[in-house]
CSV table of C-alpha atoms in Angstrom, one decimal:
chain,number,residue,atom,x,y,z
A,1,MET,CA,126.2,102.2,103.3
A,2,SER,CA,129.9,101.9,102.5
A,3,GLY,CA,131.5,99.9,99.7
A,4,ARG,CA,130.4,98.9,96.2
A,5,ILE,CA,127.9,96.2,95.2
A,6,GLU,CA,128.2,94.4,91.9
A,7,LEU,CA,125.8,91.9,90.4
A,8,SER,CA,125.0,90.4,87.0
A,9,ALA,CA,121.4,90.3,85.6
A,10,THR,CA,119.2,90.5,82.6
A,11,VAL,CA,118.1,94.1,82.2
A,12,PHE,CA,116.0,96.2,79.8
A,13,CYS,CA,116.0,100.0,79.5
A,14,GLU,CA,114.6,101.8,76.5
A,15,CYS,CA,117.2,104.5,76.8
A,16,VAL,CA,119.9,101.9,76.3
A,17,GLY,CA,118.6,99.4,73.8
A,18,GLU,CA,115.6,97.9,72.1
A,19,ALA,CA,115.8,94.4,73.8
A,20,PRO,CA,116.9,92.9,77.1
A,21,THR,CA,120.6,92.2,77.6
A,22,THR,CA,122.9,90.7,80.2
A,23,ALA,CA,124.7,93.4,82.1
A,24,ASP,CA,126.8,94.0,85.1
A,25,LEU,CA,125.2,96.4,87.7
A,26,THR,CA,127.3,98.3,90.1
A,27,PHE,CA,126.1,100.7,92.7
A,28,GLY,CA,128.2,102.7,95.1
A,29,ASP,CA,130.0,106.0,95.2
A,30,ASP,CA,126.6,107.8,94.6
A,31,HIS,CA,126.1,106.3,91.2
A,32,LEU,CA,124.4,103.2,89.7
A,33,ARG,CA,126.3,101.9,86.6
A,34,LEU,CA,125.2,99.4,84.0
A,35,GLU,CA,127.7,97.8,81.7
A,36,SER,CA,126.9,95.3,78.9
A,37,GLU,CA,129.0,94.2,75.9
A,38,THR,CA,127.4,96.9,73.7
A,39,ASP,CA,125.9,99.6,76.0
A,40,SER,CA,126.5,101.4,79.3
A,41,LEU,CA,124.4,103.7,81.6
A,42,THR,CA,125.3,105.8,84.6
A,43,VAL,CA,122.6,107.0,87.0
A,44,ALA,CA,123.2,109.4,89.9
A,45,GLN,CA,121.9,108.2,93.2
A,46,SER,CA,120.0,111.4,93.6
A,47,ASP,CA,118.2,110.8,90.3
A,48,VAL,CA,116.6,107.5,91.5
A,49,PHE,CA,113.0,108.2,92.5
A,50,ASP,CA,111.4,104.8,92.7
A,51,VAL,CA,112.2,101.1,93.3
A,52,ARG,CA,109.4,98.5,92.9
A,53,LEU,CA,109.3,94.7,92.9
A,54,GLY,CA,106.2,93.2,91.2
A,55,SER,CA,104.6,92.0,88.0
A,56,SER,CA,105.9,93.2,84.6
A,57,PRO,CA,104.5,96.6,83.6
A,58,ARG,CA,102.9,96.7,80.1
A,59,VAL,CA,106.0,98.2,78.5
A,60,ALA,CA,108.0,95.2,79.6
A,61,THR,CA,105.5,92.3,79.1
A,62,ASP,CA,106.9,91.6,75.6
A,63,PHE,CA,110.2,90.5,77.3
A,64,PHE,CA,109.3,89.4,80.9
A,65,THR,CA,106.5,87.3,82.1
A,66,GLY,CA,107.4,86.9,85.8
A,67,PRO,CA,108.2,89.4,88.5
A,68,VAL,CA,110.6,92.2,87.7
A,69,LEU,CA,112.5,94.9,89.7
A,70,THR,CA,111.8,98.3,88.3
A,71,VAL,CA,114.1,101.3,89.0
A,72,GLY,CA,112.7,104.7,88.1
A,73,PHE,CA,115.2,107.5,87.5
A,74,ASP,CA,115.4,111.0,86.1
A,75,ALA,CA,117.4,111.4,82.8
A,76,GLU,CA,118.2,114.3,80.6
A,77,ASP,CA,115.2,113.6,78.3
A,78,GLY,CA,112.8,112.9,81.1
A,79,ARG,CA,112.0,110.0,83.4
A,80,GLU,CA,113.2,106.5,82.5
A,81,VAL,CA,112.8,103.0,83.9
A,82,LEU,CA,115.3,100.2,84.2
A,83,PHE,CA,113.8,96.7,84.4
A,84,VAL,CA,115.8,93.9,86.1
A,85,ASP,CA,114.7,90.2,85.5
A,86,GLY,CA,115.3,87.2,87.8
A,87,SER,CA,113.7,84.9,90.2
A,88,ARG,CA,111.7,86.4,93.0
A,89,ASP,CA,114.3,85.5,95.6
A,90,SER,CA,117.1,87.1,93.7
A,91,LEU,CA,115.0,90.2,92.9
A,92,GLU,CA,114.1,90.5,96.6
A,93,THR,CA,117.9,90.4,97.4
A,94,TYR,CA,118.6,93.0,94.7
A,95,ALA,CA,115.8,95.3,95.9
A,96,GLY,CA,117.1,95.0,99.5
A,97,LEU,CA,120.6,96.0,98.4
A,98,LEU,CA,119.2,98.9,96.4
A,99,TYR,CA,117.1,100.2,99.2
A,100,ARG,CA,120.1,100.0,101.6
A,101,TRP,CA,122.3,101.9,99.1
A,102,LEU,CA,119.6,104.6,98.7
A,103,LEU,CA,118.5,104.9,102.4
A,104,ASP,CA,121.1,103.9,104.9
A,105,GLY,CA,122.8,106.8,106.6
A,106,ARG,CA,120.1,109.4,105.8
A,107,GLU,CA,119.0,111.9,108.4
A,108,VAL,CA,115.7,111.0,109.9
A,109,ALA,CA,113.2,112.4,112.4
A,110,ALA,CA,111.9,109.6,114.6
A,111,ARG,CA,109.4,109.5,117.4
A,112,HIS,CA,109.7,106.1,119.1
A,113,PRO,CA,107.7,104.9,120.7
A,114,ALA,CA,104.7,107.1,119.8
A,115,GLU,CA,102.3,104.6,121.3
A,116,ILE,CA,102.6,101.4,123.3
A,117,GLY,CA,99.5,99.1,123.4
A,118,GLY,CA,97.4,102.0,122.2
A,119,ARG,CA,98.6,104.3,124.9
A,120,VAL,CA,100.1,107.6,123.7
A,121,THR,CA,103.6,108.1,125.2
A,122,GLY,CA,104.1,111.8,124.6
A,123,GLN,CA,107.6,111.0,123.2
A,124,PRO,CA,109.0,114.0,121.1
A,125,PHE,CA,110.7,113.7,117.8
A,126,ASP,CA,114.4,113.2,117.8
A,127,ILE,CA,116.8,113.7,114.9
A,128,GLY,CA,119.1,110.7,114.1
A,129,THR,CA,120.5,108.5,111.4
A,130,LEU,CA,118.4,106.1,109.4
A,131,ARG,CA,119.8,102.5,109.5
A,132,VAL,CA,118.7,100.0,106.8
A,133,THR,CA,120.3,96.6,107.1
A,134,PRO,CA,119.1,93.2,105.8
A,135,GLY,CA,115.7,92.5,107.3
A,136,LYS,CA,115.8,95.5,109.6
A,137,VAL,CA,115.2,99.3,109.8
A,138,GLY,CA,116.2,101.5,112.7
A,139,CYS,CA,117.7,104.7,113.9
A,140,THR,CA,121.0,105.6,115.7
A,141,GLY,CA,122.3,108.8,117.0
A,142,ILE,CA,119.3,109.4,119.3
A,143,ASP,CA,118.8,108.9,123.0
A,144,TYR,CA,117.3,105.5,122.5
A,145,SER,CA,118.5,103.8,119.3
A,146,PHE,CA,116.3,101.1,117.9
A,147,GLY,CA,116.2,98.4,115.2
A,148,ILE,CA,113.0,96.7,114.1
A,149,ASP,CA,112.7,93.4,112.2
A,150,LEU,CA,110.7,94.1,109.1
A,151,ASP,CA,108.7,90.9,109.5
A,152,ARG,CA,107.3,92.4,112.8
A,153,ILE,CA,105.6,95.3,111.1
A,154,VAL,CA,101.8,94.9,111.4
A,155,HIS,CA,100.6,98.3,110.0
A,156,LEU,CA,101.8,101.1,107.8
A,157,SER,CA,100.1,104.4,107.0
A,158,ARG,CA,100.9,107.9,105.9
A,159,SER,CA,99.9,111.1,107.6
A,160,GLU,CA,100.6,114.8,107.8
A,161,GLY,CA,101.8,116.5,111.0
A,162,GLU,CA,103.8,119.2,112.5
A,163,LEU,CA,107.5,118.5,112.9
A,164,LEU,CA,109.9,121.2,114.2
A,165,GLY,CA,107.5,123.9,113.2
A,166,ASP,CA,106.8,122.6,109.7
A,167,GLN,CA,104.1,120.5,108.2
A,168,ARG,CA,105.7,117.2,107.1
A,169,THR,CA,104.6,113.9,105.7
A,170,MET,CA,105.2,111.1,108.2
A,171,ILE,CA,105.3,107.3,108.0
A,172,GLU,CA,103.3,105.7,110.8
A,173,LEU,CA,104.7,102.2,111.5
A,174,GLN,CA,103.3,99.7,114.0
A,175,TYR,CA,105.1,96.5,115.1
A,176,VAL,CA,104.8,93.8,117.7
A,177,ARG,CA,107.1,93.8,120.7
A,178,ASP,CA,106.5,91.4,123.7
A,179,GLY,CA,103.0,90.7,122.5
A,180,ARG,CA,102.0,94.4,122.3
A,181,ALA,CA,101.7,96.8,119.4
A,182,VAL,CA,104.2,99.6,119.4
A,183,SER,CA,103.9,102.6,117.1
A,184,LEU,CA,106.5,105.0,115.8
A,185,ASP,CA,106.6,107.9,113.4
A,186,LEU,CA,109.4,108.5,110.8
A,187,SER,CA,110.0,111.5,108.5
A,188,VAL,CA,112.8,111.8,105.9
A,189,ASP,CA,113.5,114.7,103.6
A,190,PRO,CA,113.3,115.1,100.6
A,191,PRO,CA,110.0,113.5,99.6
A,192,ARG,CA,111.8,111.2,97.1
A,193,ILE,CA,113.6,109.6,100.0
A,194,GLN,CA,110.4,109.4,102.1
A,195,HIS,CA,108.7,107.6,99.2
A,196,LEU,CA,111.6,105.1,98.8
A,197,LEU,CA,111.5,104.4,102.5
A,198,GLY,CA,107.8,103.7,102.3
A,199,ARG,CA,108.4,101.3,99.4
A,200,HIS,CA,111.1,99.4,101.3
A,201,LEU,CA,108.9,99.0,104.5
A,202,ARG,CA,105.9,98.0,102.5
A,203,GLN,CA,107.7,95.2,100.5
A,204,GLU,CA,108.1,92.9,103.5
A,205,TYR,CA,104.7,94.0,105.0
A,206,ASP,CA,102.9,93.1,101.8
A,207,LYS,CA,104.7,89.8,101.5
A,208,ILE,CA,103.3,88.8,105.0
A,209,ARG,CA,99.8,90.1,104.0
A,210,ARG,CA,99.7,88.0,100.9
A,211,ALA,CA,100.6,84.9,103.0
A,212,VAL,CA,98.0,85.7,105.6
A,213,ARG,CA,95.3,86.2,102.9
A,214,GLY,CA,96.0,82.7,101.7
A,215,LEU,CA,95.2,81.1,105.0
A,216,ASP,CA,91.8,79.4,105.6
A,217,VAL,CA,91.1,80.1,109.2
A,218,PRO,CA,87.9,78.8,110.8
A,219,LYS,CA,85.6,81.4,112.3
A,220,VAL,CA,86.0,80.1,115.8
A,221,ALA,CA,89.8,80.6,115.5
A,222,VAL,CA,89.3,84.1,114.1
A,223,ARG,CA,87.1,84.9,117.1
A,224,THR,CA,90.0,83.7,119.3
A,225,LEU,CA,92.3,86.1,117.5
A,226,TYR,CA,89.9,88.9,117.9
A,227,GLU,CA,89.7,88.2,121.7
A,228,LEU,CA,93.5,88.3,121.9
A,229,TYR,CA,93.5,91.6,119.9
A,230,SER,CA,91.0,93.1,122.3
A,231,LEU,CA,93.3,92.2,125.1
A,232,ARG,CA,96.2,94.1,123.4
A,233,GLY,CA,97.8,91.0,122.0
A,234,ALA,CA,98.6,88.8,124.9
A,235,ALA,CA,96.6,86.8,127.5
A,236,ALA,CA,96.5,83.7,129.6
A,237,PRO,CA,94.9,80.9,127.5
A,238,ALA,CA,92.2,80.3,130.0
A,239,THR,CA,90.8,83.9,129.6
A,240,LEU,CA,90.2,83.3,125.9
A,241,PHE,CA,87.6,80.5,126.4
A,242,ASP,CA,84.7,79.8,128.7
A,243,GLY,CA,86.7,77.0,130.2
A,244,PRO,CA,89.6,74.6,129.3
A,245,SER,CA,88.7,71.9,126.8
A,246,ASP,CA,90.2,69.7,124.2
A,247,ALA,CA,88.6,71.9,121.6
A,248,SER,CA,90.1,75.2,122.9
A,249,ALA,CA,93.5,73.5,123.1
A,250,ALA,CA,93.1,72.3,119.5
A,251,ILE,CA,92.2,75.9,118.3
A,252,LEU,CA,95.4,77.3,119.9
A,253,ARG,CA,97.5,74.5,118.4
A,254,GLY,CA,96.1,75.3,115.0
A,255,LEU,CA,96.8,79.0,115.4
A,256,GLU,CA,100.3,78.3,116.5
A,257,LYS,CA,100.9,75.9,113.6
A,258,ALA,CA,99.8,78.7,111.2
A,259,SER,CA,102.2,81.1,113.0
A,260,LEU,CA,99.4,83.4,114.1
A,261,VAL,CA,100.1,83.0,117.8
A,262,ARG,CA,103.1,82.0,119.9
A,263,PHE,CA,103.2,80.7,123.5
A,264,GLY,CA,105.2,82.6,126.1
A,265,ASP,CA,105.5,82.4,129.8
A,266,ASP,CA,101.9,81.4,130.8
A,267,GLU,CA,100.5,83.5,128.0
A,268,VAL,CA,99.6,83.2,124.4
A,269,GLU,CA,100.6,86.1,122.1
A,270,LEU,CA,99.6,87.3,118.7
A,271,THR,CA,102.4,87.2,116.2
A,272,SER,CA,102.8,89.8,113.5
A,273,ARG,CA,100.9,87.5,111.1
A,274,GLY,CA,98.1,87.3,113.7
A,275,TRP,CA,98.0,91.0,114.1
A,276,ILE,CA,97.8,91.5,110.3
A,277,LEU,CA,95.0,88.9,109.9
A,278,VAL,CA,92.9,90.6,112.6
A,279,THR,CA,93.4,94.1,111.3
A,280,GLU,CA,92.6,92.9,107.7
A,281,HIS,CA,89.3,91.5,109.0
A,282,VAL,CA,88.6,94.8,110.9
A,283,ASP,CA,89.3,96.9,107.9
A,284,ALA,CA,87.2,94.7,105.6
A,285,SER,CA,84.3,94.7,108.0
A,286,ALA,CA,84.5,98.5,108.5
A,287,ASP,CA,83.7,99.6,105.0
A,288,GLY,CA,85.1,97.1,102.5
A,289,THR,CA,87.8,99.4,101.3
A,290,ALA,CA,91.5,99.6,101.8
A,291,ALA,CA,93.2,102.7,103.2
A,292,HIS,CA,95.6,104.7,101.2
A,293,GLY,CA,98.9,103.5,102.4
A,294,VAL,CA,102.6,104.0,102.5
A,295,GLY,CA,104.5,103.3,99.3
A,296,ASP,CA,101.4,103.1,97.0
């Protein structure tokens, strides 16, 4: 990412001061800089190992009660954390800018698509350039460049596999395209960058998961989503029910209103929210536990 980004926020870092202060944050030219009236801090881009948006960790609860953006970095005396305060909307913007600064332009190994609708494609890995832009992640410099809207991600996991003769950690990402689930694999070196990429992808994914978990969906509507899922995400409405009726039409209207399905040309399709709701139900019914995921 070219250019410098400047913003003003309330921040706290134990290595700078004993209390929060208003400061200007600037990141660009491979360094993050903090400047307040009394203190300053410079962090090399290569020293940032974590970015997280969430509730205040214990060390910061004396000062912040709402969500905070935490930036972990290596310093001369060990690891330190910078806390940034603000509204959730502003912090999501700051986090997106930070991730873009840290990730955009990195070399990445990508296999896309690895699967389409559950069918393995046999596509090999290709080496390209990681692209991180607002609301999107993708890859250029390969035979078939791609860009994926983050709100279309329906599954994230981490695995080990062989890449160019070496065992590497990979991010397995699944998203919805034309009503079907498409899978791809990404691997970035060093591990610090791979971890940050996982954090970035999981931020939007977890936001959608939280919204889906808050929905009260009737069992008959969940069964309809399961049926769509078994048909790989898209089907004619008539195939989902024993026959057309006012009740079946009402179920589909309710699912559309909840943004769980959308209507296409003579078909009804699962949205990313619909895919996530179904897979959450599948995971919960399988063993009642959550899989170890990307960015944890």
